[in-house]
PDB file of C-alpha atoms in Angstrom:
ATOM      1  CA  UNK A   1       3.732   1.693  16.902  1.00  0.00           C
ATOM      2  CA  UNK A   2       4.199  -0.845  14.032  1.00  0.00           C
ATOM      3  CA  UNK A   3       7.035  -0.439  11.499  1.00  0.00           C
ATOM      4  CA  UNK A   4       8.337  -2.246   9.001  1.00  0.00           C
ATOM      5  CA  UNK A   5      11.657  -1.748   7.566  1.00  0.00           C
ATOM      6  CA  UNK A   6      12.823  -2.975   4.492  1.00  0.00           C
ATOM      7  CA  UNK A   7      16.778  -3.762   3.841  1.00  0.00           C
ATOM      8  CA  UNK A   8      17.955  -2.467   0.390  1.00  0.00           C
ATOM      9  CA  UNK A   9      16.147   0.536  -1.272  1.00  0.00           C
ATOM     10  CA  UNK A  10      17.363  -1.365  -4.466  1.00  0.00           C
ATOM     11  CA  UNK A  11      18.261  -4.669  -5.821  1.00  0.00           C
ATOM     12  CA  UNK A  12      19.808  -5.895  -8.907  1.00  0.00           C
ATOM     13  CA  UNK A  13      19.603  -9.709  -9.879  1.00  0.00           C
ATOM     14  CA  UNK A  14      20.679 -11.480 -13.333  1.00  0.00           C
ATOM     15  CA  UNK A  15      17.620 -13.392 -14.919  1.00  0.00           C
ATOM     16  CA  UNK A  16      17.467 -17.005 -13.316  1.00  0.00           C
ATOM     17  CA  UNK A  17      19.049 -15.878  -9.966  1.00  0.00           C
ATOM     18  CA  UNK A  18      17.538 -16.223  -7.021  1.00  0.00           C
ATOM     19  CA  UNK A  19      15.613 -13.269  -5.483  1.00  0.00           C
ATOM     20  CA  UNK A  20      15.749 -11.993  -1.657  1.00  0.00           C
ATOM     21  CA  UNK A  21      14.086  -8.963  -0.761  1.00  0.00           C
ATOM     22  CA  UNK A  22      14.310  -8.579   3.169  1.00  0.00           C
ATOM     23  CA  UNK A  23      11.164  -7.169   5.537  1.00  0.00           C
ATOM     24  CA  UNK A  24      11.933  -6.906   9.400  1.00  0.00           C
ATOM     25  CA  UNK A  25       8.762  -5.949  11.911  1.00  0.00           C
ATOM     26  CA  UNK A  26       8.220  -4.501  14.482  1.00  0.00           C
ATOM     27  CA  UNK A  27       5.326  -5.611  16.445  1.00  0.00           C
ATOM     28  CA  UNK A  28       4.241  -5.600  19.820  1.00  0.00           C
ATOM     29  CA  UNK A  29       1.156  -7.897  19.318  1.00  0.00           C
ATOM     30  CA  UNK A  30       1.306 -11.251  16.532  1.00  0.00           C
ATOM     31  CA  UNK A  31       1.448  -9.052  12.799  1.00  0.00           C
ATOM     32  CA  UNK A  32      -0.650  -9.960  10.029  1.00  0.00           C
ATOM     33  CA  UNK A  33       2.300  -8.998   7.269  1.00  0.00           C
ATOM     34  CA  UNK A  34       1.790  -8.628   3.337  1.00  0.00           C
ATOM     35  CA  UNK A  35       4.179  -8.070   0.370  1.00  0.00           C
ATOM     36  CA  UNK A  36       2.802  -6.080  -2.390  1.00  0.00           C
ATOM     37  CA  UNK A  37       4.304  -5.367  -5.776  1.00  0.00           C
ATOM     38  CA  UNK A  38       3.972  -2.062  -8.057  1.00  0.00           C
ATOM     39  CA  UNK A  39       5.061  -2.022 -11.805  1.00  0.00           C
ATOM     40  CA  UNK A  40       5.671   1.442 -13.587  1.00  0.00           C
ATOM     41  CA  UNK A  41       3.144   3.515 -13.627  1.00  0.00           C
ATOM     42  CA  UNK A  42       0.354   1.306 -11.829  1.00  0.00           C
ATOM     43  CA  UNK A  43      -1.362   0.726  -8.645  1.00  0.00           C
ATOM     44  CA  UNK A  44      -0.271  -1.900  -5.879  1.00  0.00           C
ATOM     45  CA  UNK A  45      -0.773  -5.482  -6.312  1.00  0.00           C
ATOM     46  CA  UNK A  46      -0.836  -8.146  -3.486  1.00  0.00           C
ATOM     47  CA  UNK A  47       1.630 -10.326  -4.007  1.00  0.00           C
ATOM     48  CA  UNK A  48       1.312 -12.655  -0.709  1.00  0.00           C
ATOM     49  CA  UNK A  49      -0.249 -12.156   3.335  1.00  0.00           C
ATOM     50  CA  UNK A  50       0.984 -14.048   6.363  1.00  0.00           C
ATOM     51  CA  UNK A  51      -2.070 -14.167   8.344  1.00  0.00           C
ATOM     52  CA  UNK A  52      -0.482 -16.614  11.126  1.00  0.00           C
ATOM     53  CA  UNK A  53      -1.797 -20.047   9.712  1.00  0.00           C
ATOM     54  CA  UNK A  54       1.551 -21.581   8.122  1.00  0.00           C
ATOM     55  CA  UNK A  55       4.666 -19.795   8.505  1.00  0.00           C
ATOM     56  CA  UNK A  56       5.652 -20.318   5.013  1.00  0.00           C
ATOM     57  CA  UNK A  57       3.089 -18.580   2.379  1.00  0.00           C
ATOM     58  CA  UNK A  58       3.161 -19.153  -0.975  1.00  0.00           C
ATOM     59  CA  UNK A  59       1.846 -16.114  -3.436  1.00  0.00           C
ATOM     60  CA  UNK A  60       1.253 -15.371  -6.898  1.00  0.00           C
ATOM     61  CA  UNK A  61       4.158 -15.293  -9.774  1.00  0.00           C
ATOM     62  CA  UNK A  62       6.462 -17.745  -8.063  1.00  0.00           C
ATOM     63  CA  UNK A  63       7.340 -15.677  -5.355  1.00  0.00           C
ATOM     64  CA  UNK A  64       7.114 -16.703  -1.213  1.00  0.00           C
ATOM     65  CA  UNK A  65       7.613 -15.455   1.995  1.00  0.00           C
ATOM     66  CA  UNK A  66       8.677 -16.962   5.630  1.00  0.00           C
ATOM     67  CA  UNK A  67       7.586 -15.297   8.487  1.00  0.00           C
ATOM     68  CA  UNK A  68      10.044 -16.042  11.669  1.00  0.00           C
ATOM     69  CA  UNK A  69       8.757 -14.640  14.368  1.00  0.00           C
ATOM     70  CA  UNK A  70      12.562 -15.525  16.162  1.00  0.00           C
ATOM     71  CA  UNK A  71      14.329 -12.598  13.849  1.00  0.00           C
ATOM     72  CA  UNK A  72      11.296 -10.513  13.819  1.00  0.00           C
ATOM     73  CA  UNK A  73      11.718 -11.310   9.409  1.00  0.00           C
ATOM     74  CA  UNK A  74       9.157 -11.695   6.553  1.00  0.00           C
ATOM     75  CA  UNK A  75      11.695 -11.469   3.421  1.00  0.00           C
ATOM     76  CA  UNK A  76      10.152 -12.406   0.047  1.00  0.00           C
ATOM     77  CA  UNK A  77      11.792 -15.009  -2.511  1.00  0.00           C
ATOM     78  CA  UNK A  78      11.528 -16.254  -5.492  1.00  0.00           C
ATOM     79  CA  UNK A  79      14.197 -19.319  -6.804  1.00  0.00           C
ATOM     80  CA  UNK A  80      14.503 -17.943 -10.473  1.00  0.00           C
ATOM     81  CA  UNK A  81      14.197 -14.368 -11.023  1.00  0.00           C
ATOM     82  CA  UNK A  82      11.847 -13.273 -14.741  1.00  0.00           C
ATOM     83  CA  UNK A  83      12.450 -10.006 -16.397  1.00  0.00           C
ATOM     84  CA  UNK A  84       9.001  -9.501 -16.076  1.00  0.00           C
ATOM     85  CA  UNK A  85       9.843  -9.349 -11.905  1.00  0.00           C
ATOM     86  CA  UNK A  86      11.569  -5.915 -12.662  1.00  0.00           C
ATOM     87  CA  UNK A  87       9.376  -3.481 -10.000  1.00  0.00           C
ATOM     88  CA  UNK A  88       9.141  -1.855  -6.757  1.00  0.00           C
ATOM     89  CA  UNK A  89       8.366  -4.484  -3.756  1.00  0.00           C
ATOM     90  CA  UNK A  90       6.794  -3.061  -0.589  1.00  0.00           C
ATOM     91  CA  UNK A  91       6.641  -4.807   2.466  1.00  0.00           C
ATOM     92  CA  UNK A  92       3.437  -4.153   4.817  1.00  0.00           C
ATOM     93  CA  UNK A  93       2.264  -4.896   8.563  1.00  0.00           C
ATOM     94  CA  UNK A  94      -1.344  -4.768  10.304  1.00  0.00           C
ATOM     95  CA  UNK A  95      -3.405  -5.826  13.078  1.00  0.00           C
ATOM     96  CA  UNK A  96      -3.501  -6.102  16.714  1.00  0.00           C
ATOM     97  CA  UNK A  97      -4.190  -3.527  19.392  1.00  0.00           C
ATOM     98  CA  UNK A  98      -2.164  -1.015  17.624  1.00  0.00           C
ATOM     99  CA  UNK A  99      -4.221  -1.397  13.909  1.00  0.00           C
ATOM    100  CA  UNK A 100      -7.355  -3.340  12.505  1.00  0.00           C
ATOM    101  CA  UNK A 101      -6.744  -5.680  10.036  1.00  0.00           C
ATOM    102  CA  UNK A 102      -6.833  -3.238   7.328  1.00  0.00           C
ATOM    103  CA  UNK A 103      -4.691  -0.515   8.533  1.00  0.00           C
ATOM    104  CA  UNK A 104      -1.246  -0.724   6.688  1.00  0.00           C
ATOM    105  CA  UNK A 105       2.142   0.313   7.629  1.00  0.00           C
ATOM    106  CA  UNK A 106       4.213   0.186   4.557  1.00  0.00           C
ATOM    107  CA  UNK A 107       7.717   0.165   4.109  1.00  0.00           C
ATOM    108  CA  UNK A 108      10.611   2.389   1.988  1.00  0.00           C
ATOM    109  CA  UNK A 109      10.347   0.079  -0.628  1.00  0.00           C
ATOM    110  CA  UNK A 110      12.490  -2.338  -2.789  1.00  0.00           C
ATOM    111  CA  UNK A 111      13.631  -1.384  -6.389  1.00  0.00           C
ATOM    112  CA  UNK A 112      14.040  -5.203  -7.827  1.00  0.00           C
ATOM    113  CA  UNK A 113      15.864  -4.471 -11.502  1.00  0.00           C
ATOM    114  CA  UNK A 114      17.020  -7.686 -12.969  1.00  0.00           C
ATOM    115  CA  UNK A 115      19.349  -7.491 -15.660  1.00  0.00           C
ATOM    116  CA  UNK A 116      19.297 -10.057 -18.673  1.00  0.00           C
TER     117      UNK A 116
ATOM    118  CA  UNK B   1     -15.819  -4.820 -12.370  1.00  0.00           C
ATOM    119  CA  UNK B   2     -13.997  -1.946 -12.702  1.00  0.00           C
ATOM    120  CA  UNK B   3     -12.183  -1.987  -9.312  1.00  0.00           C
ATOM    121  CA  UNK B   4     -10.836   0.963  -7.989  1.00  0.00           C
ATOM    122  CA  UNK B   5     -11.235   3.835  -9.652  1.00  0.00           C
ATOM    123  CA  UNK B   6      -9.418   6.893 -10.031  1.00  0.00           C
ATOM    124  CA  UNK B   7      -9.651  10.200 -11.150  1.00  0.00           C
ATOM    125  CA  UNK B   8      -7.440  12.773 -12.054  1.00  0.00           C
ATOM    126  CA  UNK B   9      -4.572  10.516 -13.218  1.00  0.00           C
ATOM    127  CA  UNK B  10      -2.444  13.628 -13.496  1.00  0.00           C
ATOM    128  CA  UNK B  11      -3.341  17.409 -11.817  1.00  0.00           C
ATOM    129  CA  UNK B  12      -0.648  20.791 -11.682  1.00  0.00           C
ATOM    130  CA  UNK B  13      -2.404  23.141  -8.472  1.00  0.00           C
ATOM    131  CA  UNK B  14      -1.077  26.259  -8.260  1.00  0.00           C
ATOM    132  CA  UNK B  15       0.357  26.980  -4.345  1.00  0.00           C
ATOM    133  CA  UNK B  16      -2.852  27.950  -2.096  1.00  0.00           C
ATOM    134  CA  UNK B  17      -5.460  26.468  -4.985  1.00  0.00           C
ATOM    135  CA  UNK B  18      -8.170  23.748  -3.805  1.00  0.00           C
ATOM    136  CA  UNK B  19      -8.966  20.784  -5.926  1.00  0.00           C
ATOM    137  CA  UNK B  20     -10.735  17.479  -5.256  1.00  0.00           C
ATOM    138  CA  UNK B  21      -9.620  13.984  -6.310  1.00  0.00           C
ATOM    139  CA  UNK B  22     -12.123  10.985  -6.622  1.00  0.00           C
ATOM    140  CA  UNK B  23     -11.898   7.560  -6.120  1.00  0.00           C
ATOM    141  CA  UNK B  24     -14.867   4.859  -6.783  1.00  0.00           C
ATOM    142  CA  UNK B  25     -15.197   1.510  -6.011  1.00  0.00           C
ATOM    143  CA  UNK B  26     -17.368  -0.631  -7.342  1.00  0.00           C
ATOM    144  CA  UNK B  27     -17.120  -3.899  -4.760  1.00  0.00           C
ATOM    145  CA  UNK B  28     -19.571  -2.990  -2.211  1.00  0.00           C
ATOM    146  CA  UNK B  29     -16.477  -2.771   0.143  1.00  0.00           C
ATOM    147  CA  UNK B  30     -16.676  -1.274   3.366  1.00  0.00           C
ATOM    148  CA  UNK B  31     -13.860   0.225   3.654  1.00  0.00           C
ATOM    149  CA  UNK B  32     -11.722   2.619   1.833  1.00  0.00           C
ATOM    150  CA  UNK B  33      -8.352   4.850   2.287  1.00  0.00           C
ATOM    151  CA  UNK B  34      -5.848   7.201   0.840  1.00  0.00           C
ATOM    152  CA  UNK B  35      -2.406   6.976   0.937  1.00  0.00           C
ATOM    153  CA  UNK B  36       0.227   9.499  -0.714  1.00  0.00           C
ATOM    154  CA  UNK B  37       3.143   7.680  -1.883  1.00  0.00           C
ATOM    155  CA  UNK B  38       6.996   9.784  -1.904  1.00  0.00           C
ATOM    156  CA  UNK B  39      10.358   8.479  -3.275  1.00  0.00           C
ATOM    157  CA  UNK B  40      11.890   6.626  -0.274  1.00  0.00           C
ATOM    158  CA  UNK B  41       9.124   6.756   2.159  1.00  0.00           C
ATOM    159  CA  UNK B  42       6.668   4.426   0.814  1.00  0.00           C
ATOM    160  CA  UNK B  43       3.034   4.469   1.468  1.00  0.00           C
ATOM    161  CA  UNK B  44       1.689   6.792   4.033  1.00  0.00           C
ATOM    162  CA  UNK B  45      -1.500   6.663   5.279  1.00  0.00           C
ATOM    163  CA  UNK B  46      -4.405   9.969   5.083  1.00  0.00           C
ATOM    164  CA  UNK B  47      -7.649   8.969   5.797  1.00  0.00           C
ATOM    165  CA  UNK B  48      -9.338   5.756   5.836  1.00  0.00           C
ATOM    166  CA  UNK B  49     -13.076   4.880   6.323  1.00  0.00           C
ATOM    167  CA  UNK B  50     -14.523   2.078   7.454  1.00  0.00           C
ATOM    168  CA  UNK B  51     -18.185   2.792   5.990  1.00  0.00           C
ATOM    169  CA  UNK B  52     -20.264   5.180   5.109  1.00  0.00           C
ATOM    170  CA  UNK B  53     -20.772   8.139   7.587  1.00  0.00           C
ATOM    171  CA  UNK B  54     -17.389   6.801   9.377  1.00  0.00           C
ATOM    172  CA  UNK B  55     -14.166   8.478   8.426  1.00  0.00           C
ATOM    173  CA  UNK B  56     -11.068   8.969  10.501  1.00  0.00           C
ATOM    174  CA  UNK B  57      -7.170  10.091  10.773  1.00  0.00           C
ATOM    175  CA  UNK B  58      -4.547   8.401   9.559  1.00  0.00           C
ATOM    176  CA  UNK B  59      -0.648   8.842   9.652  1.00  0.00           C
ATOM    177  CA  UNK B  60      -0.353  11.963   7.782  1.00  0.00           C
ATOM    178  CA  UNK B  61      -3.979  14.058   7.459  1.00  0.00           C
ATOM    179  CA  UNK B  62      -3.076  17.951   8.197  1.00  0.00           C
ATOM    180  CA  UNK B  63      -4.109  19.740   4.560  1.00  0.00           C
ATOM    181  CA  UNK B  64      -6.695  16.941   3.523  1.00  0.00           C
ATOM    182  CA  UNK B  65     -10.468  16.083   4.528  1.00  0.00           C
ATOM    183  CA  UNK B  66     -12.041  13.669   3.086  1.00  0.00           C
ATOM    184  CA  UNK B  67     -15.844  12.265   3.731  1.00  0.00           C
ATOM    185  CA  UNK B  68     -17.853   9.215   2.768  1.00  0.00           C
ATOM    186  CA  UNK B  69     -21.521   9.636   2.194  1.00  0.00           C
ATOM    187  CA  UNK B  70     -21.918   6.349  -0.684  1.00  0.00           C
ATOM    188  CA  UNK B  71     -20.377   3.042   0.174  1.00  0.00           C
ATOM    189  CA  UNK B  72     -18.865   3.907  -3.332  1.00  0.00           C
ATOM    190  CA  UNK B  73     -17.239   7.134  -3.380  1.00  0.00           C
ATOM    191  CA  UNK B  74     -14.527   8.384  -1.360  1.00  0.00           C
ATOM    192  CA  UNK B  75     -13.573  11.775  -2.435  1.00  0.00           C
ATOM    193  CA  UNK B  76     -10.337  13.518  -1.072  1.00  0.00           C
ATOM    194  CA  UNK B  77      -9.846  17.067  -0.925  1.00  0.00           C
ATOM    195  CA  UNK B  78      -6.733  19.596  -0.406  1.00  0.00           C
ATOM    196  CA  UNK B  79      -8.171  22.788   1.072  1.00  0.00           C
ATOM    197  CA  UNK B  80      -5.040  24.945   0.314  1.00  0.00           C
ATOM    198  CA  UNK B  81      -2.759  23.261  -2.199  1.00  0.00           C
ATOM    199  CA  UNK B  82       1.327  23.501  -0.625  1.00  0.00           C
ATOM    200  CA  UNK B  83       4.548  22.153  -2.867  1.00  0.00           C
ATOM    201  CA  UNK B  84       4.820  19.102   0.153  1.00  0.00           C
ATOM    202  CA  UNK B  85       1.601  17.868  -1.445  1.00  0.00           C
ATOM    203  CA  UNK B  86       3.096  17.081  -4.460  1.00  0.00           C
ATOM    204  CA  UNK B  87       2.921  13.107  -4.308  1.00  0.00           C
ATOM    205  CA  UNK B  88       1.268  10.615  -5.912  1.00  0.00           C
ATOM    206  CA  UNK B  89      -2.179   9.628  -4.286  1.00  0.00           C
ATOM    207  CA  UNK B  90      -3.274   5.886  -4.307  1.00  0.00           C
ATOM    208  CA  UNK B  91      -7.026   5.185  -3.185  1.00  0.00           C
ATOM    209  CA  UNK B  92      -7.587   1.896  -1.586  1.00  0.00           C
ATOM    210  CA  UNK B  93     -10.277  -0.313  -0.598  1.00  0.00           C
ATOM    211  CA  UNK B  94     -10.787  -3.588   0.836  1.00  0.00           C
ATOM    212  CA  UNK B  95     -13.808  -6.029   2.378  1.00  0.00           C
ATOM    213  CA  UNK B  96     -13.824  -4.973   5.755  1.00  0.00           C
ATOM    214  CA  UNK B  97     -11.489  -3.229   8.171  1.00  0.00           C
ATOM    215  CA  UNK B  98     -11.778  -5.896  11.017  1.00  0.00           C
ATOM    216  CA  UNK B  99      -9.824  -8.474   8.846  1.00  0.00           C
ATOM    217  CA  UNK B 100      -6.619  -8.859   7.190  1.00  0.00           C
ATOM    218  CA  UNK B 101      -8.191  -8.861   3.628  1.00  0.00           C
ATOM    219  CA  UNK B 102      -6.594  -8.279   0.291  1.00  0.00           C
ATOM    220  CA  UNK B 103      -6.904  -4.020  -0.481  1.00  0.00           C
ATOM    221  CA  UNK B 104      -7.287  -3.134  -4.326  1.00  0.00           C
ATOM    222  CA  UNK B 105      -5.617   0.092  -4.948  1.00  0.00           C
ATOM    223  CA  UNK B 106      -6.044   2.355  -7.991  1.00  0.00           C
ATOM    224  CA  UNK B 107      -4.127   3.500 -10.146  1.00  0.00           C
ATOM    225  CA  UNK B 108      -2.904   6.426  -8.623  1.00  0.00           C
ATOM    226  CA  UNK B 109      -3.617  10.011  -9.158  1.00  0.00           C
ATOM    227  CA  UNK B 110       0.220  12.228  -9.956  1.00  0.00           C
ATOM    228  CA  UNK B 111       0.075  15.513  -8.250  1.00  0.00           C
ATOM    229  CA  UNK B 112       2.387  18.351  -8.653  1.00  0.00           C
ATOM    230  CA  UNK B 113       1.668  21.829  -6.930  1.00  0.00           C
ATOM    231  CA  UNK B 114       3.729  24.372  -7.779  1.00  0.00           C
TER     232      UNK B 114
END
């Protein structure tokens, strides 16, 4: 089956930092992978999707992801972190035999808190 | 548009009550899901559907049905409320199931059964 795990339930970053929240896959069959984002208290947001077109995908908010298909990674950066970043990140895989293209498999979840 | 909508925001069941939550979507998509959310485990999967008429199992569906008779609604029911159900419940939809297309979630329905 397809799992994704993500590396660091939480995160702490000063304003300006850089942010890394790490994604691994596993896949037997090319992933479509997303990162979504969650503030308090509200749904999930897409933040970015690999889709395999370029390996590096740009989202919304500053923030972008590389997908390596060599470490099995998708992590999620963003050069300068915002206080307005402060939420929970989820990582997400679909597609192939396994799932449609719709069909998520999220990870634990990444508590980004970023301290002034 | 309103999106995806949900309602209760916020429910307390009593242990072996039945109740019904409701989610509406208002972007002629074909399909639709429910996922329970729980501190460390992320999103898990219910029930999805992939249009009206078609529903079908996902990761974790034992205490739930669910059915799809609108393109719009997509109604999810606990038979016998149980203290594991306590969660919160995010409704989903998206385009169509054969792509990778962007899913809108609601806001999420807070469950506690005590």
């Amino acid at each position: 089956a397809q799992s994704v795990t993500q590396l660091g339930s939480h995160v702490s970053v000063s304003e300006g930092a850089l942010v890394l929240l790490r994604c691994n896959y596993s896949s037997s069959v090319p992933p479509y992978l997303f990162w979504y984002v969650q503030y308090p208290n509200q749904g999930l947001q897409l933040l970015l999707k690999y889709t395999s077109a370029a390996t590096l995908v740009k989202g919304i908010n500053g923030f972008e992801a590389e997908f390596k298909k060599s470490e099995t990674s998708f992590h999620l950066t963003k050069p300068s972190a915002h206080m307005s970043d402060a939420a929970e990140y989820f990582c997400a895989v679909s597609g192939g035999r396994e799932t449609s293209g719709s069909r998520l498999t999220f990870g634990e979840g990444t508590q980004l808190t970023v301290n002034p | 548009n309103a999106g995806v909508t949900q309602t209760p925001k916020f429910q307390v069941l009593k242990t072996g009550q039945s109740m019904t939550l409701q989610c509406a979507q208002d972007m002629n998509h074909e399909y639709m899901s429910w996922y329970r959310q729980d501190p460390g485990m992320g999103l898990r999967l219910i029930h999805y559907s992939v249009g009206a008429g078609i529903t079908d199992q996902g990761e974790v569906p034992n205490g739930y049905n669910v059915s799809r008779s609108t393109t719009e609604d997509f109604p999810l029911r606990l038979l016998s409320a149980a203290p594991s159900q306590t969660s919160v419940y995010f409704c989903a939809s998206s385009y169509s199931e054969a792509r990778p297309y962007e899913q809108y979630f609601g806001p999420g329905t807070r469950l506690t059964v005590t």
